[in-house]
Coordinates of C-alpha atoms in Angstrom, one line a residue:
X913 CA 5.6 26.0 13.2
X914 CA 2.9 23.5 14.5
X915 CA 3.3 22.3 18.2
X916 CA 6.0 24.3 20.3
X917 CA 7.5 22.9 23.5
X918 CA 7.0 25.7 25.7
X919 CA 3.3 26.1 27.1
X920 CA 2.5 30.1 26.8
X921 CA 1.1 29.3 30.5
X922 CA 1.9 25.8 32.4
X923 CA -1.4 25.1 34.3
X924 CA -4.3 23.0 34.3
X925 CA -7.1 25.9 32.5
X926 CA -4.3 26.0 29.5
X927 CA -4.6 22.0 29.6
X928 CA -8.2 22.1 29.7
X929 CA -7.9 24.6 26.5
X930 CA -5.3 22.8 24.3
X931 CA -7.8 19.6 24.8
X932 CA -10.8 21.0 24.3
X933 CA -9.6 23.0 21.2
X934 CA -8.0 19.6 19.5
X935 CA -11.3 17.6 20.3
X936 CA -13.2 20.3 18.5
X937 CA -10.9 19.9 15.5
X938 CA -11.3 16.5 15.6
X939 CA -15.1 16.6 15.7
X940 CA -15.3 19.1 13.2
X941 CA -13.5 17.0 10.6
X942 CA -15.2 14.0 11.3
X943 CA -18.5 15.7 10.8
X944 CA -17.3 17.2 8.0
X945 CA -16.5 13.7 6.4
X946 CA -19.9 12.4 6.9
X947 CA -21.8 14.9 5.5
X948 CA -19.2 15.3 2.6
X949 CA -17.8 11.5 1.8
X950 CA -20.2 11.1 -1.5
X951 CA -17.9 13.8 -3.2
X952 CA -14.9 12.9 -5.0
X953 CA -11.5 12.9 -4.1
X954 CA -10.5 16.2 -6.1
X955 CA -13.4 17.9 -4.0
X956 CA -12.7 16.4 -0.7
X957 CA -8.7 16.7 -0.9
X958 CA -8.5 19.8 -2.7
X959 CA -11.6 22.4 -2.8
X960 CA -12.2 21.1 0.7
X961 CA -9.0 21.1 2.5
X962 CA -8.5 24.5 0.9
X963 CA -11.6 25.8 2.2
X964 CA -10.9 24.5 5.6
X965 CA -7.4 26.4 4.8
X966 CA -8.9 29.4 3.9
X967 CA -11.5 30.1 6.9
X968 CA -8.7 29.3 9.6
X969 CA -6.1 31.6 8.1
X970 CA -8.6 35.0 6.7
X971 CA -10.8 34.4 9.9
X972 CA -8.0 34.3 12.4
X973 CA -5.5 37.0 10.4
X974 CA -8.3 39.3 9.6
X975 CA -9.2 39.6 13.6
X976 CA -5.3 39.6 14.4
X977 CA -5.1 42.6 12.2
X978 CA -8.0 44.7 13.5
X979 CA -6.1 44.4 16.9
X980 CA -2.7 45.2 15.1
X981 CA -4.7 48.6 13.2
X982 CA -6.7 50.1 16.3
X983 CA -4.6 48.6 19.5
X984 CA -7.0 48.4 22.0
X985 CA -5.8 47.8 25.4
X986 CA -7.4 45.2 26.6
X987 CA -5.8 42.6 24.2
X988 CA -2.8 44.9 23.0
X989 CA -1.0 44.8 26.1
X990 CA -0.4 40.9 25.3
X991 CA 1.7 42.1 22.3
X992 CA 5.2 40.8 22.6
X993 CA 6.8 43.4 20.4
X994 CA 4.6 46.7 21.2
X995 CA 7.4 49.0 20.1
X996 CA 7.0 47.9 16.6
X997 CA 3.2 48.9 14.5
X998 CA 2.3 47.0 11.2
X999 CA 1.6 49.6 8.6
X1000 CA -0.9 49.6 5.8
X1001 CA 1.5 49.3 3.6
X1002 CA 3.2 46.7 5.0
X1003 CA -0.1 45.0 5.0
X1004 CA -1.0 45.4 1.5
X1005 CA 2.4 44.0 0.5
X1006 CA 1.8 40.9 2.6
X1007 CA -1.3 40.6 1.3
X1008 CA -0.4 40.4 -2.6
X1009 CA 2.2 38.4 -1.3
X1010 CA 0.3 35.7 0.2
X1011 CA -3.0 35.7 -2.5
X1012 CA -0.1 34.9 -5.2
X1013 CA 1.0 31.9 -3.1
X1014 CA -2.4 30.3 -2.5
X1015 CA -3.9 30.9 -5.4
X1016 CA -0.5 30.0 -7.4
X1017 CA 1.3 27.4 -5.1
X1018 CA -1.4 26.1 -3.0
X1019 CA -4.1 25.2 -5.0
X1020 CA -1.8 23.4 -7.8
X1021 CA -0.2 21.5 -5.1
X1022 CA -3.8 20.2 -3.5
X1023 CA -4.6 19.5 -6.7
X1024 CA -1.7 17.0 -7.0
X1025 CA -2.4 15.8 -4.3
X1026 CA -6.0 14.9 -4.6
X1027 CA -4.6 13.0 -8.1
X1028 CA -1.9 11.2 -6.4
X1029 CA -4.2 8.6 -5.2
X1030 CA -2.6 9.2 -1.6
X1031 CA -4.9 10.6 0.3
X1032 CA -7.4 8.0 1.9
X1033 CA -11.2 8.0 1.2
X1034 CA -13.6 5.5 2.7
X1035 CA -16.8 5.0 3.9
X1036 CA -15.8 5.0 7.8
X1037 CA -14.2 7.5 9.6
X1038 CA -11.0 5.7 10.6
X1039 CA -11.0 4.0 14.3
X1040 CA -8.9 7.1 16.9
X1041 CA -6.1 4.7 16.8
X1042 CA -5.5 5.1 13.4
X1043 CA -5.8 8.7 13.4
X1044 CA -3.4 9.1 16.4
X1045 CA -0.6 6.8 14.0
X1046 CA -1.5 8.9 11.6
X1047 CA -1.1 12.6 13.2
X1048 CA 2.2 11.0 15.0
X1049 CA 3.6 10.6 11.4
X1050 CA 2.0 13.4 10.4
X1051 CA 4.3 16.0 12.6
X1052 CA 7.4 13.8 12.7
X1053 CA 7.8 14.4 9.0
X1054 CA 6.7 18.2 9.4
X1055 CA 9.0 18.5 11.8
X1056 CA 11.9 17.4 9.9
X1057 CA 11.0 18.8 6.8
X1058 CA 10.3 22.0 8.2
X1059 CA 13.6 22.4 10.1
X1060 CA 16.4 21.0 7.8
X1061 CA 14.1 23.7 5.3
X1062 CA 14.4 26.0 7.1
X1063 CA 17.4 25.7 8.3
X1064 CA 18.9 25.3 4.9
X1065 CA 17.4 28.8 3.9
X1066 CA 18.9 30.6 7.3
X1067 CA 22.0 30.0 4.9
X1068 CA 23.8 33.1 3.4
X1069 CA 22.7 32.7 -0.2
X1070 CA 19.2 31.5 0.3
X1071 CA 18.6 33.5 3.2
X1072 CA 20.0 36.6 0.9
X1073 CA 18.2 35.3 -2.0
X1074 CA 14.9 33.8 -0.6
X1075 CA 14.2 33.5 3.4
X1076 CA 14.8 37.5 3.8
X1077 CA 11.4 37.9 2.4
X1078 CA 9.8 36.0 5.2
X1079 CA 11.7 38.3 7.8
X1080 CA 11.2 41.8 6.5
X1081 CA 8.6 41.3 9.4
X1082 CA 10.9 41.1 12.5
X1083 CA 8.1 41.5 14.4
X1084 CA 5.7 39.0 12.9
X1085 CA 1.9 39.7 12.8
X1086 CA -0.9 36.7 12.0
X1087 CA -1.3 37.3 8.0
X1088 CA 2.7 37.4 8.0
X1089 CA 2.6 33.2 8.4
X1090 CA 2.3 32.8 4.9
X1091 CA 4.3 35.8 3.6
X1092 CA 6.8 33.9 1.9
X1093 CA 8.7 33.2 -1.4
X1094 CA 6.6 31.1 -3.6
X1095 CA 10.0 28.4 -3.5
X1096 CA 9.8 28.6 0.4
X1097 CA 6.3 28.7 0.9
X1098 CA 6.3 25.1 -1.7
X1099 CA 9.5 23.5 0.0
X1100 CA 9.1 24.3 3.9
X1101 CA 5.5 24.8 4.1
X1102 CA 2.9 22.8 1.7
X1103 CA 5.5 20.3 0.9
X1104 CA 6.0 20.0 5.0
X1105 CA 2.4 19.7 5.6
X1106 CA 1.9 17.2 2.9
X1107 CA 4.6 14.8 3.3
X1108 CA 3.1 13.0 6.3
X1109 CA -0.4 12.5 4.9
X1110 CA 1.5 11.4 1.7
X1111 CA 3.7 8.5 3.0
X1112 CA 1.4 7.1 5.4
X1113 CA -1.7 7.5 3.0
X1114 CA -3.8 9.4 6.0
X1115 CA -7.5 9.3 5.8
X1116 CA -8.7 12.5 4.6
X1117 CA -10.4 12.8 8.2
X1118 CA -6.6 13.1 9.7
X1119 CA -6.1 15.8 6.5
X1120 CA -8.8 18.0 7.1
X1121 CA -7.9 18.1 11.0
X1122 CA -3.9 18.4 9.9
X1123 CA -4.8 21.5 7.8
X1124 CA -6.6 23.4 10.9
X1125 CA -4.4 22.6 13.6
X1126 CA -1.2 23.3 11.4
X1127 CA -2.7 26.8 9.8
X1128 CA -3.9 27.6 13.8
X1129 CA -0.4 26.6 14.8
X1130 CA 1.4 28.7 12.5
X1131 CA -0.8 31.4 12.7
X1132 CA -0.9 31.7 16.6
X1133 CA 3.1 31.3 16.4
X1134 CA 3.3 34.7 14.1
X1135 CA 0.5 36.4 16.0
X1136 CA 3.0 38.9 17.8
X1137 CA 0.5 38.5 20.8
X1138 CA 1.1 36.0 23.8
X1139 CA -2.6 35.6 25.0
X1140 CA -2.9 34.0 28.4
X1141 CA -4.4 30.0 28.5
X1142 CA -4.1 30.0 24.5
X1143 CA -4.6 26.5 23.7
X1144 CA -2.0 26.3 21.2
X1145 CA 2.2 27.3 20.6
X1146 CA 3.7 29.9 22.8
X1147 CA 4.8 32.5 20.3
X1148 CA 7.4 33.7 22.1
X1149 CA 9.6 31.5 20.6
X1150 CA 9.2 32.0 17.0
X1151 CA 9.1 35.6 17.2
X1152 CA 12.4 35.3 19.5
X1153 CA 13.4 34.0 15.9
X1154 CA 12.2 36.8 14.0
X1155 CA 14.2 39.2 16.1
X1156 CA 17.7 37.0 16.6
X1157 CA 17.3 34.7 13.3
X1158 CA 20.0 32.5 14.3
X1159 CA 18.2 29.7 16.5
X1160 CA 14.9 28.1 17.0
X1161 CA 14.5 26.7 13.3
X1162 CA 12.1 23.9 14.2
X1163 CA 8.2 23.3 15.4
X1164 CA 8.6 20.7 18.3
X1165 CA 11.7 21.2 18.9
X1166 CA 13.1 18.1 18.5
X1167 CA 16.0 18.5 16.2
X1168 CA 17.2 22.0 17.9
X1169 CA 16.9 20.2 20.8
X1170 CA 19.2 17.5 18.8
X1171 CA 22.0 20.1 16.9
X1172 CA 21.5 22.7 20.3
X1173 CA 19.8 24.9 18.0
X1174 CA 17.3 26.1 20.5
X1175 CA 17.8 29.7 21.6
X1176 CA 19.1 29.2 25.5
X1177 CA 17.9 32.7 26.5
X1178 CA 14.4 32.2 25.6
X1179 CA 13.7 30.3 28.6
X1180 CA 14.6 32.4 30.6
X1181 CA 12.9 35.5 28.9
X1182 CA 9.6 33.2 29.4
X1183 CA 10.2 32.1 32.9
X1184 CA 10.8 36.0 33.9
X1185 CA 7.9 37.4 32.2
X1186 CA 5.6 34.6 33.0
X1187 CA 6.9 35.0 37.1

């Protein structure tokens, strides 16, 4: 999930946060761009955006998890679920898991990508009005990909046959985003990441960015931990999902809004704890 509607807090230093945090994604992709636009498109759309991919998810999982192994107060007490403990054997599974499907999903899909001739790649970065067209596209189509996908998997046979992998963690931790079967991990995640970019042609500036804030996103989302002022999603909500399964399929929110989808009792679960 990429951008929920729920704030984890609803004041002005979480405001401050959530901008400061998307500006630095924005300047880090930009800069990026200039000092990499003489390499060519496979490079830039694949090696790169993978890269970019990789630091986000092992650099934010791999600090999640050290707080998940040794507990220490200070930042545990923000865990949602704190009855439930990640094992090491539950982490080596996810792990073998999740290698498979970057190495074996990811990669092939960049690649095809970066060969499609669909990701943009020109001398300028693009003007911030084009970028802003761009990322608007850019979650519309994740978000409807990603919850008609998902929601089509919450069915009995694919949820029996595919989805259930995803929620042997019913308390989710960080690495656990990407824990998935390879078909779901294709379908509801790379392909929902990719089809905006793709049918709008996005500059490879608005890629790069897309990949951070959408692997932050997600990765905050399954964290398990509802940090005060975090500048992205509140979590809350998509582990409420992990526990009850049967509502809040989407990232926005805009289509369980639509088909009522969106779990009525999480609201006032956040409203109490956050009073």
């Amino acid at each position: 999930p990429i951008l929920m509607i729920t704030p984890n807090k609803s004041t002005i230093q979480h405001t401050i946060f959530r901008i400061l945090f998307i500006a630095g994604l924005y300047f880090i992709s930009t800069t990026l761009y200039n000092a990499c636009k003489h390499y060519s498109n496979l490079v830039q759309v694949m090696v790169i955006s993978h890269l970019l991919h990789d630091i986000v998810y092992w650099g934010s999982c791999l600090c999640l998890l050290h707080i998940d192994l040794n507990k220490p107060q200070w930042l545990w007490k923000y865990k949602i679920q704190k009855k439930v403990s990640v094992s090491l054997e539950d982490v080596f599974k996810c792990l073998k898991n999740v290698v498979f499907n970057q190495v074996f999903v990811l990669v092939p899909m960049l690649g095809l990508l970066a060969v499609s001739g669909r990701i943009q790649i020109s001398e300028d970065v693009p003007p911030i009005g084009q970028f802003l067209v761009e990322m608007i596209v850019t979650i519309l189509a994740e978000e409807t990909v990603f919850f008609f996908v998902h929601k089509w998997l919450h069915t009995s046979k694919m949820y029996t046959q595919i989805h259930i992998i995803h929620h042997e963690f019913k308390a989710p931790i960080g690495l656990a985003c990407e824990y998935a079967h390879w078909f779901e991990f294709a379908l509801g995640n790379v392909f929902a990441l990719m089809l905006g970019p793709i049918l709008i042609k996005a500059h490879i500036t608005t890629m790069w960015f897309w990949v951070m804030l959408a692997m932050a996103s997600t990765i905050d989302s399954h964290s398990g931990y509802s940090f005060p002022y975090a500048p992205l999603d509140d979590p809350r909500r998509h582990d409420f999902h992990h526990m009850m399964i049967r509502s809040n399929f989407g990232s926005i929110g805009l289509w369980d809004w639509y088909y009522a989808t969106e779990d009525k009792n999480l609201k006032e679960i956040v409203s109490a704890e956050d009073s």
